[in-house]
Amino acid sequence: MEHEHEKNRLFGLIGKNIGYSFSKKYFTDKFEKEELTDCLYENFDLQAISQFPKIIRENPTLKGLNVTIPYKEKIIPFLDKLNKKATKIGAVNCIKITKKGKLKGYNTDYYGFKKSLEPLLQPHHQKALILGTGGASKAIAFALEELGILYTFVSRSKREDALDYKFINATTFDNYQLIINCTPIGTHPNIEECPPIPYDFFTEEHIAFDLIYNPEETEFLKRAKAKNAVTKNGHEMLVLQAEKGWTIWNK
C-alpha cells in the first residue's frame, strides 16, 4: 500500500463483496474533516474468513476493524478476547487491536440500533418481529431485551425458535407493533425486492425499521409508509455504531 510509510494508524472493514461500504466513506470523510492526517481506512474484502490472520500479519499498523456480513459470527474464533456484551450477543462488528497486538471483539450494532430506535417508541410498542437470524439480528434482539420489548425471529429456514414467513397474518400484525428488517433483502442494486410479509396489515401504530441504508428508502419501508407506519432506515444506527467504535479504538 502506497500510504503505508506516511500513515501510522490504519483502520478497516472486514467483509465479503463490500465494494461500496458505509464505513470506508464515513471514516475517510471523518479523517479529512477532523484533519486526522495519520489515519487511513481500508476495505478488506475476504472471500473466506480463513484469510483474516493474513490481513493482521500484513498490516502491522492496524488499530481497529469493523466487521460486516457475513463474518460477524465467524470472526469470533480468531479473536483473543470478547467484551461481555459481545459474548452475550454472540456477534462482533468491531475489533480493537491492543498495543500488544491482541484482538478484542465488541458489538456496537446493538448500541447504534437501541439509540436510533428509542426516540420512536410509544407505550403501545410492546413486541417486535425480527426478520432474519444472522449476526445483525442477534444484536437487535439484545437491544430489544434492554428496552424491555419482547421479540420473535422470522426465518425462511425451519427453526425451532423462529416463525415461518408464511404464517404471518393480520393477527401477527395486531400482536407485533415493531417490524425490523435484519436481512439484506432490498439492498442496492436489488431495490425492488422486499421481505415476503403482508404489508397491507401495517398501520400508523406500527414501526417499520430497516437496517439497510442504501437505498435510503427500501421497498420494505415504502410499503410500510404507504400504510402510515412510522419508518426508519439504518443510517443513523450506522453513524452511532461507527462513533462508538471510534471511541473504543481510541480508549
Short mmCIF file of C-alpha atoms in Angstrom, two decimals:
data_model
loop_
_atom_site.label_atom_id
_atom_site.label_comp_id
_atom_site.label_asym_id
_atom_site.label_seq_id
_atom_site.Cartn_x
_atom_site.Cartn_y
_atom_site.Cartn_z
CA MET A 1 0.00 0.00 0.00
CA GLU A 2 1.43 3.30 -1.07
CA HIS A 3 0.27 5.19 2.02
CA GLU A 4 1.84 2.81 4.49
CA HIS A 5 5.00 4.79 5.19
CA GLU A 6 3.22 8.07 5.84
CA LYS A 7 0.16 6.87 7.74
CA ASN A 8 0.74 5.34 11.12
CA ARG A 9 -2.80 4.39 12.13
CA LEU A 10 -4.74 2.04 9.90
CA PHE A 11 -8.39 1.05 10.35
CA GLY A 12 -10.57 -1.07 8.12
CA LEU A 13 -13.59 -3.18 7.32
CA ILE A 14 -13.71 -6.97 7.06
CA GLY A 15 -16.50 -8.30 4.83
CA LYS A 16 -17.33 -10.11 1.61
CA ASN A 17 -18.04 -8.30 -1.68
CA ILE A 18 -18.12 -4.99 0.18
CA GLY A 19 -17.36 -2.74 -2.80
CA TYR A 20 -19.42 0.17 -1.56
CA SER A 21 -19.10 0.46 2.20
CA PHE A 22 -20.63 2.94 4.61
CA SER A 23 -17.65 2.60 6.97
CA LYS A 24 -14.93 3.47 4.48
CA LYS A 25 -16.73 6.60 3.29
CA TYR A 26 -17.72 7.62 6.81
CA PHE A 27 -14.25 7.32 8.32
CA THR A 28 -12.41 8.73 5.30
CA ASP A 29 -14.67 11.82 5.47
CA LYS A 30 -14.23 11.99 9.23
CA PHE A 31 -10.42 11.87 9.00
CA GLU A 32 -10.44 14.68 6.42
CA LYS A 33 -12.89 16.84 8.34
CA GLU A 34 -11.07 16.42 11.67
CA GLU A 35 -7.64 16.66 9.99
CA LEU A 36 -6.54 13.28 11.33
CA THR A 37 -3.75 13.05 8.77
CA ASP A 38 -2.16 9.99 10.42
CA CYS A 39 -5.30 7.86 9.92
CA LEU A 40 -6.36 5.72 6.97
CA TYR A 41 -9.36 3.42 6.41
CA GLU A 42 -9.28 0.44 4.02
CA ASN A 43 -11.75 -2.21 2.87
CA PHE A 44 -10.51 -5.79 3.32
CA ASP A 45 -12.63 -7.95 1.07
CA LEU A 46 -12.31 -11.60 2.13
CA GLN A 47 -13.73 -14.48 0.13
CA ALA A 48 -13.28 -16.66 3.22
CA ILE A 49 -12.73 -15.85 6.89
CA SER A 50 -9.62 -18.06 6.87
CA GLN A 51 -7.84 -15.17 5.10
CA PHE A 52 -8.27 -12.98 8.18
CA PRO A 53 -4.97 -13.79 10.00
CA LYS A 54 -3.07 -12.82 6.85
CA ILE A 55 -4.64 -9.31 6.96
CA ILE A 56 -3.46 -8.91 10.56
CA ARG A 57 0.05 -10.17 9.71
CA GLU A 58 0.47 -7.96 6.66
CA ASN A 59 -0.82 -4.74 8.25
CA PRO A 60 1.20 -4.04 11.39
CA THR A 61 -0.23 -0.51 11.74
CA LEU A 62 -3.83 -1.76 12.08
CA LYS A 63 -5.50 -0.38 15.22
CA GLY A 64 -9.15 -1.24 14.66
CA LEU A 65 -11.53 -3.09 12.37
CA ASN A 66 -15.22 -3.16 11.61
CA VAL A 67 -16.85 -6.45 10.63
CA THR A 68 -19.82 -6.82 8.31
CA ILE A 69 -21.87 -9.53 6.55
CA PRO A 70 -21.18 -12.49 6.55
CA TYR A 71 -18.45 -12.58 9.21
CA LYS A 72 -19.95 -11.14 12.41
CA GLU A 73 -20.17 -14.62 13.96
CA LYS A 74 -17.41 -16.40 12.03
CA ILE A 75 -14.79 -13.88 13.20
CA ILE A 76 -15.14 -14.85 16.88
CA PRO A 77 -12.73 -17.86 16.97
CA PHE A 78 -9.97 -15.62 15.54
CA LEU A 79 -10.15 -13.14 18.43
CA ASP A 80 -8.20 -13.20 21.70
CA LYS A 81 -10.95 -11.70 23.85
CA LEU A 82 -14.57 -10.59 23.69
CA ASN A 83 -16.17 -7.92 25.81
CA LYS A 84 -19.12 -9.02 27.97
CA LYS A 85 -21.87 -7.74 25.70
CA ALA A 86 -20.34 -9.18 22.54
CA THR A 87 -20.15 -12.55 24.35
CA LYS A 88 -23.85 -12.37 25.26
CA ILE A 89 -24.84 -11.29 21.75
CA GLY A 90 -22.65 -13.88 20.01
CA ALA A 91 -21.68 -11.50 17.21
CA VAL A 92 -18.88 -8.96 16.72
CA ASN A 93 -18.83 -5.91 14.43
CA CYS A 94 -15.91 -4.03 15.98
CA ILE A 95 -12.37 -5.18 16.81
CA LYS A 96 -9.77 -3.29 18.80
CA ILE A 97 -6.12 -4.20 18.26
CA THR A 98 -4.24 -3.54 21.50
CA LYS A 99 -0.70 -2.23 21.88
CA LYS A 100 0.41 -5.83 22.47
CA GLY A 101 -1.28 -6.93 19.26
CA LYS A 102 -4.22 -8.70 20.94
CA LEU A 103 -7.57 -8.71 19.17
CA LYS A 104 -10.60 -7.79 21.28
CA GLY A 105 -14.14 -8.07 19.92
CA TYR A 106 -17.02 -5.71 20.65
CA ASN A 107 -20.58 -5.26 19.43
CA THR A 108 -21.57 -1.66 18.71
CA ASP A 109 -24.51 -2.61 16.46
CA TYR A 110 -26.79 -3.15 19.44
CA TYR A 111 -25.87 0.28 20.83
CA GLY A 112 -26.46 2.05 17.49
CA PHE A 113 -29.81 0.34 17.00
CA LYS A 114 -31.01 0.99 20.54
CA LYS A 115 -30.17 4.70 20.40
CA SER A 116 -31.73 5.03 16.95
CA LEU A 117 -34.98 3.25 17.85
CA GLU A 118 -35.56 4.76 21.30
CA PRO A 119 -36.97 8.15 20.19
CA LEU A 120 -39.65 6.39 18.09
CA LEU A 121 -41.01 4.18 20.87
CA GLN A 122 -44.51 4.71 22.27
CA PRO A 123 -46.05 2.79 25.20
CA HIS A 124 -48.03 0.57 22.80
CA HIS A 125 -44.87 -0.73 21.11
CA GLN A 126 -44.64 -3.92 23.16
CA LYS A 127 -43.49 -6.64 20.77
CA ALA A 128 -41.19 -6.91 17.76
CA LEU A 129 -40.76 -9.21 14.78
CA ILE A 130 -37.11 -9.56 13.77
CA LEU A 131 -36.82 -10.54 10.10
CA GLY A 132 -33.67 -12.65 9.68
CA THR A 133 -31.50 -14.68 12.03
CA GLY A 134 -27.92 -13.64 11.16
CA GLY A 135 -25.33 -11.76 13.22
CA ALA A 136 -27.14 -8.42 12.93
CA SER A 137 -30.41 -9.85 14.25
CA LYS A 138 -28.66 -11.06 17.42
CA ALA A 139 -27.56 -7.51 18.26
CA ILE A 140 -31.09 -6.25 17.60
CA ALA A 141 -32.56 -8.89 19.93
CA PHE A 142 -30.11 -7.86 22.66
CA ALA A 143 -31.06 -4.18 22.29
CA LEU A 144 -34.78 -5.03 22.45
CA GLU A 145 -34.18 -7.02 25.64
CA GLU A 146 -32.52 -3.96 27.20
CA LEU A 147 -35.54 -1.88 26.12
CA GLY A 148 -37.99 -4.38 27.63
CA ILE A 149 -39.54 -5.28 24.26
CA LEU A 150 -40.45 -8.90 23.55
CA TYR A 151 -39.43 -10.28 20.16
CA THR A 152 -39.81 -13.20 17.78
CA PHE A 153 -37.45 -14.10 14.94
CA VAL A 154 -38.83 -14.73 11.45
CA SER A 155 -36.91 -17.05 9.16
CA ARG A 156 -37.18 -18.92 5.91
CA SER A 157 -35.28 -21.87 7.32
CA LYS A 158 -37.10 -24.26 9.62
CA ARG A 159 -36.00 -23.22 13.08
CA GLU A 160 -37.42 -24.09 16.49
CA ASP A 161 -37.07 -20.50 17.70
CA ALA A 162 -38.40 -18.73 14.61
CA LEU A 163 -41.69 -18.04 12.91
CA ASP A 164 -42.05 -19.01 9.26
CA TYR A 165 -42.86 -16.11 6.89
CA LYS A 166 -45.90 -17.91 5.57
CA PHE A 167 -47.64 -17.79 8.96
CA ILE A 168 -47.55 -14.00 9.25
CA ASN A 169 -51.09 -12.62 9.02
CA ALA A 170 -53.37 -9.85 10.34
CA THR A 171 -53.28 -11.30 13.87
CA THR A 172 -49.47 -11.25 13.83
CA PHE A 173 -49.56 -7.54 12.97
CA ASP A 174 -52.04 -6.94 15.82
CA ASN A 175 -49.63 -8.61 18.24
CA TYR A 176 -46.38 -7.15 16.91
CA GLN A 177 -46.13 -3.39 16.53
CA LEU A 178 -42.46 -3.29 15.52
CA ILE A 179 -41.17 -4.96 12.35
CA ILE A 180 -37.40 -4.89 11.93
CA ASN A 181 -35.67 -5.98 8.73
CA CYS A 182 -32.28 -7.54 9.52
CA THR A 183 -31.99 -9.29 6.16
CA PRO A 184 -30.09 -7.88 3.17
CA ILE A 185 -33.27 -8.14 1.02
CA GLY A 186 -33.83 -4.84 -0.79
CA THR A 187 -30.23 -3.61 -0.67
CA HIS A 188 -28.88 -1.82 -3.75
CA PRO A 189 -28.83 -2.97 -6.57
CA ASN A 190 -31.85 -5.25 -5.82
CA ILE A 191 -34.00 -2.35 -4.74
CA GLU A 192 -37.33 -3.74 -5.94
CA GLU A 193 -37.09 -6.72 -3.57
CA CYS A 194 -38.57 -6.84 -0.09
CA PRO A 195 -39.16 -9.41 2.67
CA PRO A 196 -42.24 -11.60 1.96
CA ILE A 197 -44.69 -10.23 4.55
CA PRO A 198 -48.29 -8.98 4.13
CA TYR A 199 -47.67 -5.22 4.00
CA ASP A 200 -51.38 -4.38 3.92
CA PHE A 201 -51.58 -5.00 7.68
CA PHE A 202 -49.21 -2.15 8.60
CA THR A 203 -50.96 0.75 10.39
CA GLU A 204 -49.90 4.05 11.97
CA GLU A 205 -49.48 2.09 15.22
CA HIS A 206 -46.55 0.21 13.65
CA ILE A 207 -42.86 0.98 13.28
CA ALA A 208 -41.00 -0.43 10.28
CA PHE A 209 -37.25 -0.29 10.87
CA ASP A 210 -34.81 -1.36 8.15
CA LEU A 211 -31.12 -1.90 8.92
CA ILE A 212 -30.41 -1.17 5.24
CA TYR A 213 -29.30 2.40 4.40
CA ASN A 214 -28.65 2.00 0.66
CA PRO A 215 -31.17 2.79 -0.85
CA GLU A 216 -32.35 5.35 1.67
CA GLU A 217 -35.93 4.14 1.34
CA THR A 218 -36.19 0.41 0.66
CA GLU A 219 -39.26 -1.26 -0.82
CA PHE A 220 -39.96 -2.59 2.71
CA LEU A 221 -40.07 0.97 4.08
CA LYS A 222 -42.04 2.33 1.10
CA ARG A 223 -44.78 -0.24 1.51
CA ALA A 224 -44.99 0.28 5.28
CA LYS A 225 -45.08 4.06 4.83
CA ALA A 226 -47.94 3.73 2.34
CA LYS A 227 -49.94 2.30 5.27
CA ASN A 228 -48.88 5.22 7.51
CA ALA A 229 -46.41 3.25 9.60
CA VAL A 230 -43.51 5.12 11.22
CA THR A 231 -40.39 4.24 9.20
CA LYS A 232 -36.65 4.48 9.75
CA ASN A 233 -33.61 3.21 7.86
CA GLY A 234 -30.23 2.06 9.17
CA HIS A 235 -28.22 5.21 8.50
CA GLU A 236 -28.32 6.76 11.96
CA MET A 237 -27.69 3.37 13.54
CA LEU A 238 -24.52 3.06 11.43
CA VAL A 239 -23.29 6.53 12.38
CA LEU A 240 -23.86 5.77 16.07
CA GLN A 241 -22.12 2.39 15.92
CA ALA A 242 -19.22 3.91 13.97
CA GLU A 243 -18.69 6.66 16.56
CA LYS A 244 -18.95 4.14 19.39
CA GLY A 245 -16.29 2.06 17.61
CA TRP A 246 -14.05 5.11 17.19
CA THR A 247 -14.29 5.69 20.96
CA ILE A 248 -13.35 2.05 21.64
CA TRP A 249 -10.35 2.17 19.27
CA ASN A 250 -9.05 5.33 20.91
CA LYS A 251 -9.61 4.33 24.54
#
